[in-house]
Each structure stands twice: as structure tokens, then as C-alpha cells.
Short mmCIF file of C-alpha atoms in Angstrom, two decimals:
data_model
loop_
_atom_site.label_atom_id
_atom_site.label_comp_id
_atom_site.label_asym_id
_atom_site.label_seq_id
_atom_site.Cartn_x
_atom_site.Cartn_y
_atom_site.Cartn_z
CA MET H 142 2.57 27.06 17.32
CA THR H 143 5.75 26.55 15.20
CA PRO H 144 7.62 29.73 14.60
CA LEU H 145 7.03 29.32 10.81
CA ILE H 146 3.31 29.01 11.19
CA LYS H 147 3.14 31.96 13.31
CA GLU H 148 4.72 34.00 10.60
CA MET H 149 2.41 32.45 7.87
CA VAL H 150 -0.77 33.39 10.06
CA LYS H 151 0.52 36.91 9.99
CA MET H 152 0.56 36.98 6.27
CA VAL H 153 -2.82 35.39 5.86
CA SER H 154 -4.29 38.07 8.44
CA VAL H 155 -2.92 40.70 6.18
CA ALA H 156 -4.69 39.26 3.35
CA ASN H 157 -7.94 39.73 5.35
CA LEU H 158 -8.41 35.68 5.53
CA ASP H 159 -9.48 34.09 8.69
CA PRO H 160 -6.72 31.61 9.78
CA THR H 161 -9.34 29.70 11.84
CA GLN H 162 -11.07 28.58 8.77
CA MET H 163 -7.93 26.56 7.70
CA GLN H 164 -6.18 23.68 9.27
CA TRP H 165 -2.39 24.49 9.28
CA PHE H 166 0.45 22.18 8.90
CA ASP H 167 4.14 22.62 9.19
CA VAL H 168 5.31 20.01 6.65
CA THR H 169 9.06 20.74 6.97
CA GLY H 170 9.59 17.36 8.15
CA ALA H 171 7.52 15.68 5.73
CA ILE H 172 9.32 17.01 2.69
CA LYS H 173 12.63 15.45 4.26
CA GLU H 174 11.30 12.25 5.27
CA TYR H 175 8.96 11.41 2.21
CA ILE H 176 10.91 12.77 -0.75
CA GLY H 177 10.29 10.85 -3.81
CA TYR H 178 6.99 8.95 -2.91
CA ASP H 179 4.89 7.92 -5.70
CA GLN H 180 2.47 10.69 -6.68
CA ARG H 181 0.10 8.39 -8.46
CA LYS H 182 -0.49 6.47 -5.14
CA TYR H 183 -0.46 9.34 -2.63
CA LEU H 184 -1.75 12.45 -4.64
CA LEU H 185 -5.32 11.08 -4.65
CA HIS H 186 -5.32 10.11 -0.93
CA PRO H 187 -8.43 11.46 0.91
CA ALA H 188 -7.97 14.81 2.26
CA PRO H 189 -8.22 14.97 6.13
CA TYR H 190 -9.64 18.43 5.79
CA LYS H 191 -11.31 20.55 3.14
CA ASN H 192 -9.32 23.77 3.49
CA MET H 193 -5.65 23.11 4.47
CA MET H 194 -2.53 25.34 4.48
CA LEU H 195 0.75 23.46 4.20
CA CYS H 196 3.92 25.43 5.18
CA GLY H 197 7.45 24.46 5.08
CA SER H 198 11.03 25.58 5.19
CA THR H 199 13.64 24.45 2.46
CA GLU H 200 17.13 25.67 1.40
CA GLN H 201 15.59 27.65 -1.32
CA GLY H 202 13.34 29.37 1.04
CA ASP H 203 9.86 29.10 2.96
CA PHE H 204 6.69 28.22 1.12
CA MET H 205 2.99 28.20 1.84
CA LEU H 206 0.34 26.20 -0.08
CA SER H 207 -3.40 26.44 0.06
CA VAL H 208 -5.15 22.98 -0.52
CA LEU H 209 -8.72 23.21 -1.02
CA ALA H 210 -10.05 19.65 -1.49
CA GLU H 211 -13.69 19.84 -3.23
CA LYS H 212 -15.60 17.01 -4.21
CA GLU H 213 -14.76 17.13 -7.98
CA ALA H 214 -11.17 18.29 -7.59
CA THR H 215 -8.32 19.60 -5.45
CA VAL H 216 -7.20 23.22 -6.08
CA VAL H 217 -3.66 24.30 -4.98
CA THR H 218 -2.39 27.76 -4.74
CA GLY H 219 1.30 28.47 -3.91
CA TRP H 220 3.48 31.18 -2.54
CA ILE H 221 7.39 31.46 -1.98
CA ILE H 222 8.36 33.59 0.91
CA LYS H 223 11.42 35.82 0.55
CA PRO H 224 12.91 38.48 3.05
CA THR H 225 11.62 41.22 0.80
CA GLY H 226 8.04 39.77 0.20
CA TYR H 227 6.45 36.90 -1.36
CA LYS H 228 6.23 35.46 -4.74
CA ALA H 229 2.75 33.92 -5.99
CA LEU H 230 3.44 30.65 -7.70
CA GLY H 231 -0.07 30.34 -9.26
CA SER H 232 -3.01 27.93 -8.96
CA PHE H 233 -3.56 24.48 -10.43
CA LEU H 234 -6.07 21.55 -9.61
CA PHE H 235 -5.84 17.96 -9.80
CA ALA H 236 -8.62 15.18 -9.94
CA GLU H 237 -8.88 11.50 -10.47
CA HIS H 238 -9.16 10.26 -14.01
CA GLU H 239 -9.25 6.47 -14.65
CA GLY H 240 -7.41 5.90 -11.37
CA GLU H 241 -4.78 8.32 -12.27
CA PRO H 242 -4.36 12.08 -10.97
CA LYS H 243 -5.13 14.46 -13.80
CA VAL H 244 -3.65 17.85 -13.39
CA GLY H 245 -5.19 21.25 -15.02
CA GLU H 246 -5.01 25.01 -14.81
CA VAL H 247 -7.25 27.20 -12.89
CA ASP H 248 -6.92 30.95 -13.66
CA GLY H 249 -4.18 30.75 -16.14
CA PRO H 250 -0.71 29.20 -17.34
CA ILE H 251 1.54 28.18 -14.42
CA ASP H 252 5.18 27.31 -14.55
CA THR H 253 5.73 23.53 -14.93
CA GLN H 254 8.48 23.45 -12.45
CA ASP H 255 6.47 25.25 -9.76
CA GLN H 256 3.60 22.92 -10.50
CA SER H 257 5.65 20.07 -10.19
CA MET H 258 7.15 21.17 -6.97
CA MET H 259 3.75 21.86 -5.54
CA CYS H 260 2.44 18.32 -6.53
CA ALA H 261 5.50 16.82 -4.69
CA ILE H 262 4.77 18.65 -1.47
CA VAL H 263 1.15 17.63 -1.44
CA THR H 264 2.20 14.07 -2.13
CA MET H 265 4.68 14.05 0.64
CA PHE H 266 2.25 15.65 2.98
CA TYR H 267 -0.37 12.95 2.22
CA ALA H 268 2.35 10.28 2.69
CA SER H 269 3.22 11.31 6.09
CA LEU H 270 -0.33 11.10 7.44
CA ASP H 271 0.25 7.54 8.56
CA MET H 272 2.64 8.76 11.20
CA LYS H 273 2.24 10.63 14.45
CA VAL H 274 1.37 14.51 13.91
CA GLN H 275 1.98 17.16 16.62
CA ALA H 276 -0.93 19.56 16.59
CA TYR H 277 -1.28 23.02 17.98
CA MET H 278 -4.88 23.86 19.14
CA ALA H 279 -5.87 27.60 19.11
CA THR H 280 -8.63 29.53 20.85
CA PRO H 281 -9.38 33.21 20.53
CA HIS H 282 -7.73 35.16 23.24
CA LYS H 283 -10.17 36.86 25.84
CA ALA H 284 -8.97 40.27 24.84
CA ASN H 285 -9.87 39.97 21.18
CA ALA H 286 -13.28 41.81 21.76
CA SER H 287 -11.69 44.94 23.13
CA ARG H 288 -8.75 44.70 20.67
CA ALA H 289 -11.27 44.53 17.76
CA LYS H 290 -13.02 47.93 18.98
CA ARG H 291 -9.45 49.40 18.71
CA GLY H 292 -8.88 48.14 15.23
CA LEU H 293 -6.14 45.55 16.36
CA LYS H 294 -5.72 42.23 14.91
CA PRO H 295 -6.76 39.20 17.11
CA LEU H 296 -4.54 37.07 19.21
CA TYR H 297 -4.91 33.25 20.02
CA ASP H 298 -4.11 31.03 22.75
CA TRP H 299 -2.26 27.64 21.88
CA ASN H 300 -2.26 24.27 23.53
CA THR H 301 -0.15 21.23 21.98
CA VAL H 302 -1.59 17.88 21.53
CA VAL H 303 -0.24 14.60 19.68
CA ILE H 304 -2.57 12.86 17.05
CA GLU H 305 -1.67 9.30 16.29
CA PRO H 306 -2.56 7.06 13.57
CA SER H 307 -5.68 5.05 13.92
CA LYS H 308 -5.29 2.00 16.33
CA PRO H 309 -6.46 -1.63 15.50
CA LYS H 310 -10.24 -2.05 16.41
CA ASN H 311 -9.44 -4.38 19.28
CA GLU H 312 -7.12 -1.80 20.94
CA PRO H 313 -8.66 0.80 23.26
CA GLN H 314 -8.65 4.27 21.82
CA GLY H 315 -9.16 6.30 25.08
CA GLY H 316 -10.49 9.72 25.15
CA THR H 317 -13.95 11.11 24.88
CA HIS H 318 -16.04 12.84 22.15
CA ALA H 319 -17.58 15.21 24.52
CA THR H 320 -16.44 18.78 24.12
CA PRO H 321 -17.80 21.98 25.34
CA ARG H 322 -16.48 23.99 22.13
CA ARG H 323 -17.15 23.71 18.57
CA HIS H 324 -14.23 21.74 16.81
CA GLN H 325 -13.39 20.10 13.66
CA VAL H 326 -12.80 16.38 13.41
CA ARG H 327 -10.31 15.42 10.62
CA GLY H 328 -11.08 12.82 7.80
CA HIS H 329 -9.89 9.38 8.86
CA TRP H 330 -10.03 5.66 8.03
CA ARG H 331 -12.49 3.50 9.99
CA THR H 332 -12.37 -0.34 10.16
CA TYR H 333 -15.75 -1.71 10.60
CA LYS H 334 -16.71 -5.09 12.14
CA SER H 335 -16.94 -6.74 8.88
CA GLY H 336 -13.18 -6.00 8.38
CA LYS H 337 -13.80 -3.61 5.54
CA ARG H 338 -12.40 -0.04 5.65
CA GLY H 339 -14.03 3.20 4.93
CA TRP H 340 -13.15 6.83 4.63
CA VAL H 341 -14.97 9.00 7.13
CA LYS H 342 -15.23 12.66 6.00
CA GLU H 343 -14.43 15.43 8.10
CA CYS H 344 -17.04 17.01 10.27
CA TRP H 345 -17.94 19.69 12.96
CA LYS H 346 -18.85 18.89 16.58
CA GLY H 347 -19.37 20.92 19.72
CA ASP H 348 -21.45 23.89 20.73
CA ALA H 349 -20.60 26.90 18.92
CA SER H 350 -22.02 29.31 21.56
CA LYS H 351 -19.17 28.05 23.80
CA GLY H 352 -16.36 29.02 21.48
CA ALA H 353 -14.50 27.46 18.94
CA VAL H 354 -10.93 25.55 18.46
CA PHE H 355 -8.87 25.44 15.48
CA LYS H 356 -5.50 23.53 14.99
CA ASP H 357 -2.19 23.52 13.29
CA TYR H 358 0.07 20.65 12.69
CA LYS H 359 3.85 19.79 12.71
CA ILE H 360 4.63 16.83 10.70
CA LYS H 361 7.66 15.15 12.52
CA GLU H 362 10.59 13.35 10.95
CA GLN H 363 10.51 9.59 11.46
CA ASP H 364 13.60 9.79 13.77
CA GLU H 365 11.94 12.17 16.04
CA ILE H 366 8.83 9.70 16.65
CA ARG H 367 9.18 7.22 19.43
CA CYS H 368 7.17 3.95 18.59
CA PRO H 369 5.25 2.52 21.55
CA SER H 370 6.80 -0.52 23.27
#
């Protein structure tokens, strides 16, 4: 878990939201590496998960974006984090219209500069998905049952894994699909025997009675990534 996400999770918990229902991404590296990418190309990229939280640090401060990808449109809500608290940036949505992203309001007017900034962050995040992603997988701490009885907030255990881009179909993928706990599989591209590519939607796998796993991700800058030899 990155220090930034650790702080953001605390904020979500204070708002009585369940952080395990979201996929967390530290996109600080992405907004440095993918600045200026074409929004028309990447803003409509299929979302790897339905409910995502994008966190990042900039010279202007830290931010947190909730990205909810529905079938008809994607809803984005943003916050800027300051030492004295946080500022809500508002919400907007975007959807495909004749092959182009069309942006609209949700609850009311939103500052055009804030909206433009949030669109750029989502674009850079989607552009970064072709690179390696370092993930942090969380499981509820064994002490949570007793903590809940005392009115304390839950704790989580964390493990680090690396998620790599899809490999060519003739290259062994390794690993196994068997898991004892319920977990979410992100949306991804699949290449079929015919040579065509199709987008596989996110899904849940595993046995919920044996516990659950949720993840957060840190997008690495390109110079941090070692290409295989």
C-alpha cells in the first residue's frame, strides 16, 4: 500500500464508504509519464473495473478521483486534498457519441478547468494500462471482528504483486485461476485463435465464504520498469 493510498483510504472510511468495494490506483507516475496523451483516443478506453479510485500527488497538492464506469456513461467525482481538509471539485460524466467522448454535468455546474484536469487524469490513467502495474492486495485483519465490537475501524493486511500487460497468445502465461478467496478479475483484452481481439469485462471469482481480496495499484513511471530480456 503506498503512503498516499493509505491516507486516502482513511478519508473514504470517515465518509462511511467501504474501501474494499473500490479498486485503488496510485497514478502519480502516470500523470508524469503520459501527460498530453490524446483524450479522444484514451478517454473511451474500456475500464478495467467498474468502481475505481484514482489517487495522485502533484505540485499543486494531492487529489482523489472516483471513476464509476457504467454501461451508458462513466461518472467522475473529484477532490483536492489540503492540509486543512479537502475541497470537492464536483462531478461530471462522459460517454461515447459518434466515436468521440461527450462530456456532461451530473448534479450541477462544474468549473471547466477542474473538469479538464480530471479528464486529463483519467486519460493518462487509461494510457498507462499498457505498462506494468504494481498492485497491493488487501485482506481483512483477523482482529476486525473484535475491533468492530469496540467501535473501531477495520484494519487490512497487505501483499504486493505485479500485474503485467497481456502476453502474446503463444507465450505461456503461468499462474493459476484457482483461489480459495473471492477476488475481482480486472477487465482485459483477449486475443482469440482467429486473431481477433475482444474486451473481457471484469468479473468476480472464488468462494466468498473463505474471505475476500481487494487491490490497490501504483502506476510506475516508465524508467522504473525493467523490460524482460
